[in-house]
PDB file of C-alpha atoms in Angstrom:
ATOM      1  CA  UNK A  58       0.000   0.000   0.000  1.00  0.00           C
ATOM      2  CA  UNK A  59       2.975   2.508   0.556  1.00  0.00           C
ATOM      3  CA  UNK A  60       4.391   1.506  -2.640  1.00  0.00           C
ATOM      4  CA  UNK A  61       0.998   2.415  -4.286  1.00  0.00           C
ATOM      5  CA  UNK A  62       0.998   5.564  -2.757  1.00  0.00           C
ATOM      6  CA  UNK A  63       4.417   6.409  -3.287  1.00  0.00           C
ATOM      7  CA  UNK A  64       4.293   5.808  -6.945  1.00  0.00           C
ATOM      8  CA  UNK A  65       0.749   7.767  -6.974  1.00  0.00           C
ATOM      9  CA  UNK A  66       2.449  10.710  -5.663  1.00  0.00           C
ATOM     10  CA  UNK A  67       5.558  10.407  -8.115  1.00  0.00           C
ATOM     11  CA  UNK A  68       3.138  10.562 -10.432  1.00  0.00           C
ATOM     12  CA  UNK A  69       1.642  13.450  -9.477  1.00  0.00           C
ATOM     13  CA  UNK A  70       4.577  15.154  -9.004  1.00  0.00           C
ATOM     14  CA  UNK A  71       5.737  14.371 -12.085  1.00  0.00           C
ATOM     15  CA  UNK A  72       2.843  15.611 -13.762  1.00  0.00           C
ATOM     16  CA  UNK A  73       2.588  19.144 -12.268  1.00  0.00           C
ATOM     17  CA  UNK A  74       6.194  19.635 -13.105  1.00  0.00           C
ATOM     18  CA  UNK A  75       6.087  18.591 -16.574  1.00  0.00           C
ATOM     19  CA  UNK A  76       3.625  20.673 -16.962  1.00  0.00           C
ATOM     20  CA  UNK A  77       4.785  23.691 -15.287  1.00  0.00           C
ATOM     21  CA  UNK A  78       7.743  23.801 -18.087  1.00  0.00           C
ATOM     22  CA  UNK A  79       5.469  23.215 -20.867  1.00  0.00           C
ATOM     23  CA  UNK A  80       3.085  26.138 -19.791  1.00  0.00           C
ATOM     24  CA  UNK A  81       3.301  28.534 -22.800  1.00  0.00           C
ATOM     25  CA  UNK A  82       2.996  32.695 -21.487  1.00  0.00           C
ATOM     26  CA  UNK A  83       0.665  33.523 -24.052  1.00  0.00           C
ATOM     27  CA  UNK A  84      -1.932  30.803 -23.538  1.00  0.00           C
ATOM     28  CA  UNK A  85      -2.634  30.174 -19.289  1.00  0.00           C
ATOM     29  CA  UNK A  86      -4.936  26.458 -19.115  1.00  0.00           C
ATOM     30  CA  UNK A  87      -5.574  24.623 -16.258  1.00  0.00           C
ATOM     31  CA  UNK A  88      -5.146  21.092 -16.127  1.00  0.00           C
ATOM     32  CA  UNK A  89      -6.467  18.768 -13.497  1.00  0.00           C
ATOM     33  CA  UNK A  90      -4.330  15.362 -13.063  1.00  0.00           C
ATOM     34  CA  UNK A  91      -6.510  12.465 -12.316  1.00  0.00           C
ATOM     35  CA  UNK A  92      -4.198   9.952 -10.698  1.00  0.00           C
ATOM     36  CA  UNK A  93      -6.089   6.412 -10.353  1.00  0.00           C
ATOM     37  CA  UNK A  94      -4.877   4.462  -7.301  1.00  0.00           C
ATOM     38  CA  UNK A  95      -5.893   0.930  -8.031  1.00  0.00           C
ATOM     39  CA  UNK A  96      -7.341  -1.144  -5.881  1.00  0.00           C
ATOM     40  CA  UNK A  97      -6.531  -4.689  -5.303  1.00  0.00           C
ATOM     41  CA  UNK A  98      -8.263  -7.261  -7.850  1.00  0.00           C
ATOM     42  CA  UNK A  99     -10.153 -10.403  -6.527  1.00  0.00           C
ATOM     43  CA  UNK A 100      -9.356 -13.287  -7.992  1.00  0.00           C
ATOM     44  CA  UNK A 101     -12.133 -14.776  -9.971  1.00  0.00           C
ATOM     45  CA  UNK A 102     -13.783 -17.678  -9.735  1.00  0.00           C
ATOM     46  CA  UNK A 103     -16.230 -19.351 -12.046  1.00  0.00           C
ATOM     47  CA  UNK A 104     -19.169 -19.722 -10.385  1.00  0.00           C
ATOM     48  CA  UNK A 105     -20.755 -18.077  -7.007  1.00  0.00           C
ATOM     49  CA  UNK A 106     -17.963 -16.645  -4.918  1.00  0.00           C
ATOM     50  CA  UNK A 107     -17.206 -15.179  -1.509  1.00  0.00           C
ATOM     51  CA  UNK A 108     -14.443 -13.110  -0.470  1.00  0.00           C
ATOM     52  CA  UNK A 109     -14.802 -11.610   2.950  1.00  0.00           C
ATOM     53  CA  UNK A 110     -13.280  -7.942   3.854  1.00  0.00           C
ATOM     54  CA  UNK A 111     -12.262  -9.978   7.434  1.00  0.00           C
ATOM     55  CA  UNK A 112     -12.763 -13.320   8.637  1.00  0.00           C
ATOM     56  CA  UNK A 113     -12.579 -12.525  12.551  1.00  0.00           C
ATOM     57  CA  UNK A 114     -14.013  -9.612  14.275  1.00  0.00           C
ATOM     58  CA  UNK A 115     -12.782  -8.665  17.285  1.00  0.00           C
ATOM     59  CA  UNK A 116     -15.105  -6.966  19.573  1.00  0.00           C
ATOM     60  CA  UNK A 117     -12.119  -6.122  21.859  1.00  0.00           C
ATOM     61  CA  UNK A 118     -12.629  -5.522  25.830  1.00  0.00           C
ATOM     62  CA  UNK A 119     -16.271  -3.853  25.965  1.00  0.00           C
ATOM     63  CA  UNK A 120     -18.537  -3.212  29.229  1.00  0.00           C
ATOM     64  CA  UNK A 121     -21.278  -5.486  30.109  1.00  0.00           C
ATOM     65  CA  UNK A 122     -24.631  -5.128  28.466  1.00  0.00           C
ATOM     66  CA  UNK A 123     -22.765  -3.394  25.371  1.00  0.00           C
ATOM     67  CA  UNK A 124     -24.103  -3.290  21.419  1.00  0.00           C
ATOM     68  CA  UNK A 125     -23.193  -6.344  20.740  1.00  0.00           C
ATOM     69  CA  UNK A 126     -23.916  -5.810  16.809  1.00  0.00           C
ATOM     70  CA  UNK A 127     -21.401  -6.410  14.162  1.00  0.00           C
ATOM     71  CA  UNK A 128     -21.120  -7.252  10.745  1.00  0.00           C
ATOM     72  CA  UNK A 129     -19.043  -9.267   8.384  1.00  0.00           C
ATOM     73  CA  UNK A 130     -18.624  -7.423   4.587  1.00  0.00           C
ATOM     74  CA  UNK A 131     -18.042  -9.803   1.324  1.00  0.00           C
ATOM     75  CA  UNK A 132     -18.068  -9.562  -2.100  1.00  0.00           C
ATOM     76  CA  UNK A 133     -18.712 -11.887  -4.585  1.00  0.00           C
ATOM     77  CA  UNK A 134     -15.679 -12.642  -6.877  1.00  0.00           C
ATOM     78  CA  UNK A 135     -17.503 -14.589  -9.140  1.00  0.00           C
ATOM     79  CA  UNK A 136     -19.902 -15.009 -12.262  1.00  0.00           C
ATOM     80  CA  UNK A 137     -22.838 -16.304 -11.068  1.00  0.00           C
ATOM     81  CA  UNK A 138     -25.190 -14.903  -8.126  1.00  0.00           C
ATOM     82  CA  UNK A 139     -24.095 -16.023  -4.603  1.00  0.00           C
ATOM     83  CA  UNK A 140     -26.984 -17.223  -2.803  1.00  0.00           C
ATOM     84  CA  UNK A 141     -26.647 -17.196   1.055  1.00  0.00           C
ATOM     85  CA  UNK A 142     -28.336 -20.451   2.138  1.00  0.00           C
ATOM     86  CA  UNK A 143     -28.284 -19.949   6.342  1.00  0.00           C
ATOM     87  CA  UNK A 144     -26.408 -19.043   8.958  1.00  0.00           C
ATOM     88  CA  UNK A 145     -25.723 -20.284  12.332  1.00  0.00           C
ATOM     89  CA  UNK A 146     -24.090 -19.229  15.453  1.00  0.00           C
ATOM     90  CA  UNK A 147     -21.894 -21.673  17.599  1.00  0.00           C
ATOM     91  CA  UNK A 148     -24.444 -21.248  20.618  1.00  0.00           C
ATOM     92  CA  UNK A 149     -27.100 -19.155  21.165  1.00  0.00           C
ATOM     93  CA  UNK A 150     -25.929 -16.264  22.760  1.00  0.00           C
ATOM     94  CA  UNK A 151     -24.464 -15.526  18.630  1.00  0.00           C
ATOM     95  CA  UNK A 152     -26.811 -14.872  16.272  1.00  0.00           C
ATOM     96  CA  UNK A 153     -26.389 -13.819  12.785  1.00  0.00           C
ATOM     97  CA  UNK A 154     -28.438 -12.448  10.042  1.00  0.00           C
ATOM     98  CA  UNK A 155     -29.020 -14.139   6.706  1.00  0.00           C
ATOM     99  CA  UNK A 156     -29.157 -11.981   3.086  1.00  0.00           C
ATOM    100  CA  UNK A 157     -32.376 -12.318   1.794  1.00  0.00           C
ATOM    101  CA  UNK A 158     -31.766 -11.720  -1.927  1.00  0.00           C
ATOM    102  CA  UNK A 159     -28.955 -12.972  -3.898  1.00  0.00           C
ATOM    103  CA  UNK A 160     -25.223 -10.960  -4.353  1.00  0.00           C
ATOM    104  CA  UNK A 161     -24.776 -10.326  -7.751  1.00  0.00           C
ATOM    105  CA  UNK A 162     -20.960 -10.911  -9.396  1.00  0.00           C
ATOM    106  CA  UNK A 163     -18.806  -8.037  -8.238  1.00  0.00           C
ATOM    107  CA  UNK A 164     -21.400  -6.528  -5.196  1.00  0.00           C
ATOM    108  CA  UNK A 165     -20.820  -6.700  -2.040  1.00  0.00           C
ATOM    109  CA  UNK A 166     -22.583  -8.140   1.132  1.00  0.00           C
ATOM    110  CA  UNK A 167     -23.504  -8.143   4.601  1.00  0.00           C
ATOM    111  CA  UNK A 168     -23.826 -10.801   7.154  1.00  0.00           C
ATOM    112  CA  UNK A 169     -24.878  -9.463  10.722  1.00  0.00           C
ATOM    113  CA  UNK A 170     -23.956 -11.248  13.890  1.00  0.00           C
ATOM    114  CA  UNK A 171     -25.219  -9.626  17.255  1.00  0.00           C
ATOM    115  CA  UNK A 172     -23.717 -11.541  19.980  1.00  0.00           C
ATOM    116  CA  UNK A 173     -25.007 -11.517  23.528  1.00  0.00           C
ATOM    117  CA  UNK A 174     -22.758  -9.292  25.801  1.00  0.00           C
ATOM    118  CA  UNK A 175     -24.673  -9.741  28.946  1.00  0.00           C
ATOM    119  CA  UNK A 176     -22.340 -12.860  29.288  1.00  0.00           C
ATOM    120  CA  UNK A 177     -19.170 -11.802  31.104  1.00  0.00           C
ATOM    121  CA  UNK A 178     -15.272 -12.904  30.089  1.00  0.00           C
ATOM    122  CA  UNK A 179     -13.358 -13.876  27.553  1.00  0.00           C
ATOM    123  CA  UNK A 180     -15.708 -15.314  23.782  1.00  0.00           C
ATOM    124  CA  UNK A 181     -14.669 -16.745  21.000  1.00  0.00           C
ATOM    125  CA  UNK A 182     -17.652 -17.944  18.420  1.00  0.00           C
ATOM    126  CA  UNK A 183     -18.681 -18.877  15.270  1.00  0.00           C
ATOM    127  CA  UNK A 184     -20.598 -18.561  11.908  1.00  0.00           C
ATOM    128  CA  UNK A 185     -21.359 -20.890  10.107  1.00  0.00           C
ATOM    129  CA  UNK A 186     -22.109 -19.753   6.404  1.00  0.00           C
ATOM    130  CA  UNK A 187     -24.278 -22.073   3.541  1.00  0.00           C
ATOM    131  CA  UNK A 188     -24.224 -21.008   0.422  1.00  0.00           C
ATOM    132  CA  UNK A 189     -23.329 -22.027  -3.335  1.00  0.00           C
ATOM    133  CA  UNK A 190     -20.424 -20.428  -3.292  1.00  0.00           C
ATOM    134  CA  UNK A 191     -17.339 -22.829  -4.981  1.00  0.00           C
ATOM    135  CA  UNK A 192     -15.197 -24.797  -2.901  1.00  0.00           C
ATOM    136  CA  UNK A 193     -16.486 -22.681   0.644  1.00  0.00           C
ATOM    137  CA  UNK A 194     -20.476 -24.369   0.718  1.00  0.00           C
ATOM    138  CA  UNK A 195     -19.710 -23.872   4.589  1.00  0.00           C
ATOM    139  CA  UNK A 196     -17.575 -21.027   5.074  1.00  0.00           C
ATOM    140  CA  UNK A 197     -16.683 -20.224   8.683  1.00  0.00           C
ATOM    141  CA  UNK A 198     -16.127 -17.082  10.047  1.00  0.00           C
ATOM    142  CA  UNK A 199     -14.894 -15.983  13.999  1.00  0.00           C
ATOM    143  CA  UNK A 200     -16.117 -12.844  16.336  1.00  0.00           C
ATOM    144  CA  UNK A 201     -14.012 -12.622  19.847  1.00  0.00           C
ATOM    145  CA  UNK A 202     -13.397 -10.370  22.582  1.00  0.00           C
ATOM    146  CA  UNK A 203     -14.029  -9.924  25.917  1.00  0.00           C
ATOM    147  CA  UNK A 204     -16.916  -8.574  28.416  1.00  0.00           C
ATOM    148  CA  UNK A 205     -16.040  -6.689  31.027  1.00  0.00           C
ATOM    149  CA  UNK A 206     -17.955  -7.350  34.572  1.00  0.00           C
ATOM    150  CA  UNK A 207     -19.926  -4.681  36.255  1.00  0.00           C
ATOM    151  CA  UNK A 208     -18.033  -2.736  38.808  1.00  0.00           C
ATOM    152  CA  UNK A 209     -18.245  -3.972  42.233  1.00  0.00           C
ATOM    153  CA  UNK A 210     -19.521  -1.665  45.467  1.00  0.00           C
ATOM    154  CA  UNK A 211     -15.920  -1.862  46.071  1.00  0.00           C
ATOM    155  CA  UNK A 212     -14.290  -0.747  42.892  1.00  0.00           C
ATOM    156  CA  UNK A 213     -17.457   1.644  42.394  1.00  0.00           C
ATOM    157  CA  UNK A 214     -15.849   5.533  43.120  1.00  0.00           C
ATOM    158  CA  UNK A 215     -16.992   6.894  46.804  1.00  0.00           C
ATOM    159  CA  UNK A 216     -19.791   9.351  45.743  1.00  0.00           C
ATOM    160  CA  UNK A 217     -19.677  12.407  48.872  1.00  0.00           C
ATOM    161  CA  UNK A 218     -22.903  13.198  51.068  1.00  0.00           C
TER     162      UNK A 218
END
């Protein structure tokens, strides 16, 4: 990614001097330099595909009783729609959300996953994904973190009367 932008900004650089010794004193134009910073290609598959943004989420250390909503991005890298069979959580305190419609090739999308942060400590869970997509019919995906207790009367700061 620094070596993209590196190269982006040689460019640019480039370009606006270039074309400050070019500029002619009769004739004053403005140019605007587009520079295109590419973006890292998919591969393709033939077929439904799923390529997820991240396969773990980490909720970090959050307080008791916190949102516990997240969600996991994907595209699909192939050529036919991706159809998002079910979903299921590792136990019931996870529970994710299932795409209703079908992802076109090349769009992007969502599977939620609220877990249930009334549980205190340390979680790691699961998703289970079903879908058509090629070679990952049950992808699995992680969420972890950990939920802090409530404070004690003890830890609790001394309020004054």
């Amino acid at each position: 990614m620094k070596k993209i932008l590196l190269v982006a900004m040689l460019v640019v650089f480039g370009a606006v001097s270039s074309n400050a010794q070019t500029k002619s004193k009769a004739k004053k134009s403005k140019k605007t330099v587009a520079v295109k910073v590419a973006t890292p290609k998919l591969p393709s598959v033939e077929g439904a595909g799923m390529v997820f943004e991240n396969e773990t989420i980490d909720y970090g250390t959050i307080p008791h009783n916190a949102d516990g909503k997240r969600e996991f991005i994907f595209t699909n890298n192939g050529n036919k729609p991706l159809i998002i069979e079910s979903t299921q959580g590792s136990c019931g305190c996870t529970v994710p959300t299932t795409p209703k419609e079908p992802i076109a090739p090349g769009a992007k999308g969502v599977i939620g996953v609220k877990y249930a942060t009334d549980r205190v400590g340390q979680f790691t869970k699961t998703v289970t994904i079903k879908s058509n997509a090629v070679g990952q019919e049950n992808k699995i995906v992680t969420i972890k973190g950990n939920v802090l207790g409530d404070p004690t009367p003890a830890d609790a700061p001394a309020t004054k009367s």
